[in-house]
Structures are given as structure tokens and as C-alpha cells.
Short mmCIF file of C-alpha atoms and ligand atoms in Angstrom, two decimals:
data_model
loop_
_atom_site.label_atom_id
_atom_site.label_comp_id
_atom_site.label_asym_id
_atom_site.label_seq_id
_atom_site.Cartn_x
_atom_site.Cartn_y
_atom_site.Cartn_z
CA MET A 1089 2.29 -16.46 -2.53
CA THR A 1090 0.24 -14.25 -5.49
CA ALA A 1091 -0.86 -17.68 -6.57
CA ARG A 1092 -1.71 -19.18 -3.15
CA LEU A 1093 -3.78 -16.10 -2.73
CA SER A 1094 -5.34 -15.70 -5.76
CA GLY A 1095 -6.39 -19.74 -6.10
CA ALA A 1096 -8.22 -18.33 -2.76
CA ALA A 1097 -9.62 -15.02 -4.60
CA GLY A 1098 -11.08 -16.73 -7.75
CA LEU A 1099 -11.64 -13.85 -9.04
CA GLY A 1100 -8.84 -11.86 -7.99
CA LEU A 1101 -6.94 -11.63 -11.38
CA LEU A 1102 -9.72 -9.71 -12.66
CA GLY A 1103 -9.57 -7.35 -10.74
CA LEU A 1104 -6.12 -7.27 -10.52
CA VAL A 1105 -5.93 -6.64 -14.05
CA LEU A 1106 -8.39 -3.83 -14.36
CA ALA A 1107 -6.33 -2.44 -11.16
CA SER A 1108 -2.73 -2.61 -12.49
CA GLY A 1109 -4.45 -0.76 -15.45
CA ALA A 1110 -4.23 -0.32 -19.20
CA ALA A 1111 -1.70 2.32 -19.11
CA LEU A 1112 1.06 0.47 -18.25
CA ALA A 1113 2.77 -1.08 -20.68
CA GLN A 1114 4.80 -4.39 -20.20
CA GLY A 1115 7.96 -2.71 -18.90
CA ALA A 1116 7.29 0.98 -18.88
CA PRO A 1117 7.97 2.61 -15.79
CA MET A 1118 5.13 2.69 -13.75
CA LEU A 1119 3.60 5.01 -11.44
CA GLY A 1120 2.78 4.19 -8.09
CA ALA A 1121 0.70 7.47 -7.22
CA PRO A 1122 -3.25 9.04 -6.59
CA GLN A 1123 -5.16 9.46 -9.71
CA GLU A 1124 -7.91 11.37 -10.68
CA TRP A 1125 -11.46 9.27 -10.12
CA GLY A 1126 -9.17 6.76 -8.97
CA MET A 1127 -11.95 3.87 -7.79
CA GLY A 1128 -9.67 1.04 -6.47
CA LEU A 1129 -6.54 0.81 -4.94
CA GLN A 1130 -3.88 2.15 -6.20
CA ALA A 1131 -1.83 -0.10 -9.16
CA SER A 1132 0.62 -3.24 -8.00
CA GLY A 1133 4.28 -2.68 -8.49
CA GLY A 1134 5.11 -5.85 -6.23
CA PRO A 1135 3.98 -8.91 -4.96
CA ILE A 1136 3.10 -7.39 -1.86
CA LYS A 1137 0.76 -5.30 -3.21
CA ASP A 1138 -0.48 -8.13 -5.42
CA ALA A 1139 -0.87 -10.04 -2.29
CA ILE A 1140 -3.41 -7.49 -0.97
CA SER A 1141 -4.93 -6.25 -4.13
CA SER A 1142 -6.05 -10.22 -4.81
CA PHE A 1143 -7.57 -9.97 -0.81
CA ASN A 1144 -9.14 -7.14 -1.46
CA THR A 1145 -10.62 -8.65 -4.39
CA LEU A 1146 -11.98 -11.70 -2.58
CA VAL A 1147 -13.77 -9.43 0.50
CA PHE A 1148 -15.33 -7.14 -2.00
CA TRP A 1149 -16.75 -10.10 -3.69
CA ILE A 1150 -18.15 -11.41 -0.65
CA ILE A 1151 -18.93 -8.41 0.47
CA VAL A 1152 -21.69 -7.95 -3.19
CA ALA A 1153 -22.91 -11.04 -1.74
CA ILE A 1154 -23.91 -11.06 1.22
CA THR A 1155 -25.59 -7.49 0.37
CA ILE A 1156 -27.17 -8.78 -3.03
CA PHE A 1157 -28.26 -11.83 -0.92
CA VAL A 1158 -29.72 -9.53 2.24
CA PHE A 1159 -31.20 -7.27 -0.23
CA ILE A 1160 -33.24 -10.10 -2.12
CA LEU A 1161 -34.40 -11.39 1.49
CA LEU A 1162 -35.61 -8.33 1.94
CA VAL A 1163 -37.86 -7.47 -0.78
CA TYR A 1164 -38.94 -11.11 -0.86
CA VAL A 1165 -40.31 -10.89 2.78
CA VAL A 1166 -41.54 -7.70 2.44
CA TRP A 1167 -43.54 -9.09 -0.51
CA LYS A 1168 -44.51 -12.57 0.38
CA TYR A 1169 -46.07 -11.21 3.87
CA ARG A 1170 -46.91 -8.40 4.17
CA ALA A 1171 -50.34 -7.80 5.37
CA GLU A 1172 -52.37 -8.00 2.52
CA ALA A 1173 -51.24 -11.22 1.50
CA HIS A 1174 -50.76 -12.75 4.51
CA PRO A 1175 -53.33 -11.32 7.09
CA THR A 1176 -52.17 -14.08 10.45
CA PRO A 1177 -49.12 -13.15 11.18
CA SER A 1178 -46.36 -16.19 12.13
CA ARG A 1179 -45.80 -16.70 15.99
CA THR A 1180 -42.95 -18.80 15.51
CA SER A 1181 -40.11 -17.77 17.66
CA HIS A 1182 -37.56 -20.52 17.58
CA ASN A 1183 -36.49 -22.53 14.70
CA THR A 1184 -33.27 -25.05 15.65
CA VAL A 1185 -32.14 -25.81 11.85
CA LEU A 1186 -32.72 -21.90 10.80
CA GLU A 1187 -30.75 -21.12 14.17
CA ILE A 1188 -27.70 -23.11 13.39
CA ALA A 1189 -27.82 -22.05 9.95
CA TRP A 1190 -27.13 -18.92 10.61
CA THR A 1191 -24.28 -18.95 12.76
CA VAL A 1192 -22.56 -21.72 10.91
CA VAL A 1193 -22.89 -20.29 7.59
CA PRO A 1194 -21.10 -16.80 8.48
CA VAL A 1195 -18.73 -18.57 10.72
CA LEU A 1196 -17.78 -20.20 7.58
CA ILE A 1197 -17.28 -16.98 5.30
CA LEU A 1198 -15.34 -15.71 8.46
CA VAL A 1199 -12.86 -18.70 8.06
CA VAL A 1200 -12.64 -18.26 4.74
CA ILE A 1201 -11.78 -14.36 5.05
CA ALA A 1202 -9.02 -15.49 7.64
CA ILE A 1203 -7.13 -17.98 6.34
CA PRO A 1204 -6.13 -16.02 3.19
CA SER A 1205 -6.09 -12.56 5.70
CA PHE A 1206 -3.06 -14.88 8.26
CA ARG A 1207 -1.50 -16.08 5.51
CA LEU A 1208 -0.93 -12.11 4.16
CA ILE A 1209 0.06 -10.86 6.90
CA TYR A 1210 2.83 -13.19 7.52
CA TYR A 1211 3.90 -12.74 4.27
CA GLN A 1212 3.94 -9.12 4.86
CA ASP A 1213 5.49 -9.29 8.02
CA ARG A 1214 9.14 -10.14 6.72
CA ALA A 1215 11.27 -10.65 3.81
CA VAL A 1216 12.38 -14.43 3.43
CA ASP A 1217 16.31 -14.31 2.29
CA ALA A 1218 16.46 -10.28 1.56
CA ASP A 1219 18.82 -9.16 -0.73
CA MET A 1220 19.57 -5.73 1.55
CA THR A 1221 18.56 -3.56 4.22
CA ILE A 1222 16.82 0.42 3.95
CA ASN A 1223 16.26 1.50 7.54
CA VAL A 1224 14.13 4.08 7.41
CA GLN A 1225 13.31 6.38 10.19
CA GLY A 1226 10.41 8.59 10.25
CA ARG A 1227 11.85 12.29 12.19
CA GLN A 1228 9.13 15.65 12.69
CA TRP A 1229 9.39 16.42 9.94
CA TYR A 1230 11.10 14.44 7.17
CA TRP A 1231 12.62 10.71 6.41
CA HIS A 1232 16.04 9.70 6.88
CA TYR A 1233 17.42 6.73 4.88
CA ALA A 1234 20.57 4.89 5.40
CA TYR A 1235 22.07 1.97 3.50
CA PRO A 1236 24.02 -0.13 6.16
CA ASP A 1237 25.01 -2.58 2.91
CA HIS A 1238 26.02 -0.36 0.85
CA GLY A 1239 28.71 2.01 2.75
CA ALA A 1240 26.22 3.20 5.33
CA PHE A 1241 25.71 5.97 4.05
CA THR A 1242 23.03 8.29 5.14
CA PHE A 1243 20.57 10.84 3.61
CA ASP A 1244 17.15 13.25 4.68
CA SER A 1245 14.38 13.58 2.34
CA TYR A 1246 12.43 16.55 2.07
CA PRO A 1247 9.33 17.64 -0.33
CA VAL A 1248 9.71 19.88 -3.49
CA GLN A 1249 8.05 23.08 -2.65
CA THR A 1250 5.35 23.94 -4.81
CA ALA A 1251 7.39 26.79 -6.68
CA GLU A 1252 10.08 24.35 -7.44
CA LEU A 1253 8.20 21.32 -8.57
CA GLN A 1254 9.62 20.29 -12.18
CA ALA A 1255 7.43 18.65 -15.17
CA GLY A 1256 6.32 15.22 -14.20
CA GLN A 1257 6.34 16.26 -10.30
CA ILE A 1258 3.58 16.09 -8.10
CA ARG A 1259 2.95 18.30 -5.37
CA ASN A 1260 3.13 17.47 -1.74
CA LEU A 1261 4.62 14.00 -3.50
CA SER A 1262 7.85 14.65 -5.00
CA VAL A 1263 11.19 15.03 -2.70
CA ASP A 1264 14.31 15.97 -3.06
CA ASN A 1265 15.95 13.14 -2.20
CA PRO A 1266 14.17 9.76 -3.21
CA LEU A 1267 14.80 6.14 -1.52
CA VAL A 1268 16.44 4.19 -4.40
CA ILE A 1269 16.11 0.40 -4.81
CA PRO A 1270 17.12 -1.76 -6.84
CA VAL A 1271 13.94 -3.62 -9.24
CA GLY A 1272 13.65 -7.34 -8.27
CA ALA A 1273 15.29 -6.91 -4.88
CA SER A 1274 13.67 -8.12 -1.77
CA ILE A 1275 14.88 -4.86 -0.14
CA ARG A 1276 14.49 -5.86 4.04
CA ILE A 1277 12.97 -2.52 5.67
CA LEU A 1278 13.81 -1.59 9.22
CA THR A 1279 11.64 1.44 10.56
CA THR A 1280 12.45 3.52 14.27
CA GLY A 1281 11.00 7.07 14.89
CA GLN A 1282 13.39 9.41 16.34
CA ASP A 1283 10.88 11.80 18.14
CA VAL A 1284 6.93 10.88 18.04
CA ILE A 1285 5.12 7.66 15.66
CA HIS A 1286 5.13 8.26 12.15
CA SER A 1287 4.28 5.40 9.90
CA PHE A 1288 5.81 4.54 6.17
CA PHE A 1289 3.36 4.18 4.05
CA VAL A 1290 3.93 3.33 0.50
CA PRO A 1291 0.48 2.04 -0.83
CA SER A 1292 1.64 0.73 -4.23
CA LEU A 1293 3.82 -1.33 -3.07
CA GLY A 1294 1.66 -2.64 -0.18
CA VAL A 1295 3.95 -1.75 2.60
CA GLN A 1296 2.69 0.15 5.74
CA LYS A 1297 4.64 0.39 9.13
CA TYR A 1298 4.74 2.16 11.93
CA THR A 1299 8.08 3.68 12.87
CA ILE A 1300 7.87 3.90 17.02
CA PRO A 1301 10.87 5.93 18.76
CA GLY A 1302 12.60 3.55 20.96
CA ARG A 1303 11.36 0.52 18.75
CA THR A 1304 12.56 -1.71 15.12
CA LEU A 1305 10.10 -2.65 13.23
CA GLU A 1306 11.35 -4.88 10.48
CA THR A 1307 8.81 -5.50 7.10
CA TRP A 1308 9.75 -5.29 3.09
CA ILE A 1309 9.39 -3.80 0.31
CA ARG A 1310 9.64 -5.30 -3.79
CA ALA A 1311 9.36 -3.37 -6.75
CA ASP A 1312 9.28 -5.66 -9.89
CA ARG A 1313 9.26 -3.20 -12.74
CA PRO A 1314 11.07 0.19 -13.02
CA GLY A 1315 8.85 3.19 -11.55
CA VAL A 1316 8.13 5.75 -9.33
CA TYR A 1317 6.57 4.59 -5.97
CA TYR A 1318 4.71 7.24 -4.51
CA GLY A 1319 3.47 7.55 -0.62
CA GLN A 1320 2.89 9.49 2.48
CA CYS A 1321 3.49 9.16 6.29
CA ASN A 1322 0.17 7.95 7.61
CA GLN A 1323 0.59 8.94 10.82
CA ILE A 1324 -0.60 12.09 12.24
CA CYS A 1325 2.71 13.29 13.72
CA GLY A 1326 2.40 16.98 14.47
CA VAL A 1327 1.50 20.36 12.64
CA ASN A 1328 4.12 19.24 9.60
CA HIS A 1329 2.59 16.49 9.07
CA TRP A 1330 1.81 17.00 5.48
CA PHE A 1331 5.79 17.78 5.20
CA MET A 1332 6.13 13.74 4.76
CA PRO A 1333 5.92 12.38 1.32
CA ILE A 1334 7.88 9.17 0.65
CA GLU A 1335 8.92 9.23 -3.13
CA VAL A 1336 10.84 5.63 -3.78
CA ARG A 1337 12.17 5.14 -7.07
CA ALA A 1338 12.79 1.49 -8.40
CA VAL A 1339 15.82 1.35 -11.30
CA PRO A 1340 17.77 -1.31 -12.82
CA ARG A 1341 20.42 -2.75 -10.86
CA GLU A 1342 23.33 -1.41 -12.77
CA GLU A 1343 21.61 2.23 -11.77
CA PHE A 1344 21.08 1.32 -8.31
CA GLU A 1345 24.82 0.26 -8.50
CA ALA A 1346 25.99 3.41 -9.60
CA TRP A 1347 24.11 5.60 -7.61
CA THR A 1348 25.10 4.19 -4.26
CA ALA A 1349 28.92 4.82 -5.23
CA GLN A 1350 27.60 8.50 -6.04
CA ALA A 1351 26.24 8.67 -2.89
CA ARG A 1352 28.64 7.13 -1.06
CA THR A 1353 31.15 9.45 -2.20
CA ARG A 1354 28.72 12.32 -2.09
CA PHE A 1355 27.61 11.28 2.03
CA ALA A 1356 31.61 11.55 2.73
CA GLU A 1357 31.66 15.22 1.61
CA GLY A 1358 28.75 16.24 3.51
CA LEU A 1359 26.35 16.34 0.22
CA PRO A 1360 22.99 14.58 -0.39
CA PRO A 1361 23.06 11.53 -2.92
CA GLY A 1362 20.56 13.15 -4.97
CA PRO A 1363 18.04 11.60 -7.19
CA PRO A 1364 19.54 8.39 -9.71
CA PRO A 1365 21.60 9.35 -12.75
CA SER A 1366 18.39 8.32 -15.32
CA ALA A 1367 15.73 9.64 -13.41
CA LEU A 1368 14.33 12.69 -15.37
CA ALA A 1369 14.33 10.37 -18.21
CA ALA A 1370 12.66 7.64 -15.96
CA GLN A 1371 10.28 9.89 -14.96
CA PRO A 1372 6.53 8.45 -15.87
CA ALA A 1373 4.53 11.76 -16.53
CA PRO A 1374 1.57 11.49 -13.96
CA LEU A 1375 -1.67 11.56 -15.98
CA ASN A 1376 -2.70 14.74 -14.14
CA VAL A 1377 -0.05 16.90 -14.40
CA ALA A 1378 -1.84 19.91 -13.91
CA GLU A 1379 -4.10 18.82 -11.83
CA ALA A 1380 -0.76 17.92 -9.92
CA ARG A 1381 0.76 21.06 -10.03
CA ARG A 1382 -2.53 23.19 -8.66
CU1 CU B 617 5.07 11.86 10.42
#
């Protein structure tokens, strides 16, 4: 899918290389989080975000081309038809060729945008042959996660309080019990809301899905590299809306299995699962620890 979109985008690859950042060595845990002076989209942690970045690049360059074209046209007209050089104004009010052209060309541009756009929407819609399922429930004001394929344990996820932040943790983004996923697995995400509409939004994994009371919506995620991917509820859901950060930790499959085993045991004892074992070792330092802690 990425390849298809990149093909359509043409220049997408350049954008992706720039976006995914020089700081991210191949295989190193990556950090999906806002960065100081970040100008583009967040770095991509998986195929869905790759596809979104490609499509974004395509639309960006179309906008650049149109803007330059209109600017040049304006300068040309202002210069060429100024009163001094062109004292008798044209009285032309209709021009069939021109009118057809300025109708057809925008339609073609829209078609060029629409085809990859619809492709992307259907690509994001659901996982083909998902490896596992995670249930995500938005609640006022925390996240509730369930792993139906791994013993049906569940837990709540709250932000780490500012005073309790440890090195590498990010204020208003780090949580006590992160969502843990295995690297490279296609994960079906089923969302629902307990009370009001929330939204499960993790930019670096390319996912945003509403959690609506009484309804179950489906989407999917896949992280191709180990890392920490941050997000937030991005639906204004009440006074403590800010209290709903999302932290997704993508870990190697063995570590994921160990974590689920630990989580099941602890769930049976009424305890939260906590982070995966190597969480602190694998914690990539944000570029702006001082800033994040402020
Ligand atoms: Cu919310």
C-alpha cells in the first residue's frame, strides 16, 4: 500500500526521509512525540503513518504548484495589463476554451487527490488478517484497555503526575500503564466510549478513532520499530480532557508475551500490569527533556 501511494505521490519519498528524521537510526527505539520546532508531521512508526505522510506530501506539492502558478499569473497580469502599457481595456467576457480549461483542470487535480485519498481511507479502515485485538475504551477521564486475545485482562491508564516524572518521561504524555504492543503485528483496535465521545489519537502510528458510547468502531495499528508512541484524546470530552494522554510501547514479541503473562497474573491479583520489563532501558530520551518537564 505504501508503495502504491508513494508511486502516486512521486515526491513522497523525499518527504518521508526528511520526516522520519536523521536522529532515528535503523533499529533503535524510536520516539513518536512532538518535538521542539517540529515543522512537519511526526515521524512515522508504521505503515499507516507512512501512507499518511506520502499522501500529505502529494497534496503539499500540489498546493505549492498551484500557489506558484497563481502568483506568477497575478504578477504577469498586473505587469502586462497595467494602464500605462495597455490603455484600452479588453471587453472580453466569455472565452469557451478558457472556461472549459479552468473547469477541467481543477477537476483533474481533484481526481488526482481523490484516488489516493480514498485508497488511504480504506487502508486505515481495518486490518486485513489482524494478528490480535485490543479494546480501547475512553472514559471520563482516563483510558481503559482490554486484551481479549491474551487472557482478557484489562487495566486503566492515567498520566504520570508532573512531580513524579522520571528521566525520559514527558509531562502530560507519559502514563502509568502504557498500552503495550508487539512490533510488526497488525493489531485490530476496537473503540467504544463509556460516557461521552473521546478519541483515540496516536499521530506517529497514524491512528485516530472516536470512542462513542453505545457503538464499537474498528481501526488498526502496526508499529514496525520498537519505540514509544505518544498520543492524546483529541476530542474535547470535558473538564479533565487533558488527563487522557496515550502511551503506546512497541516491544519485541518475546517481551510482549512476557508482559502479557505478567499482566494476567497481576490482573488476577487486582493489580495493574505496569510497563513492560525493559521499559526503562528501552526508553528513548526525548530531545527536550528539560522542556518536557517544565
Ligand atoms: Cu477524552
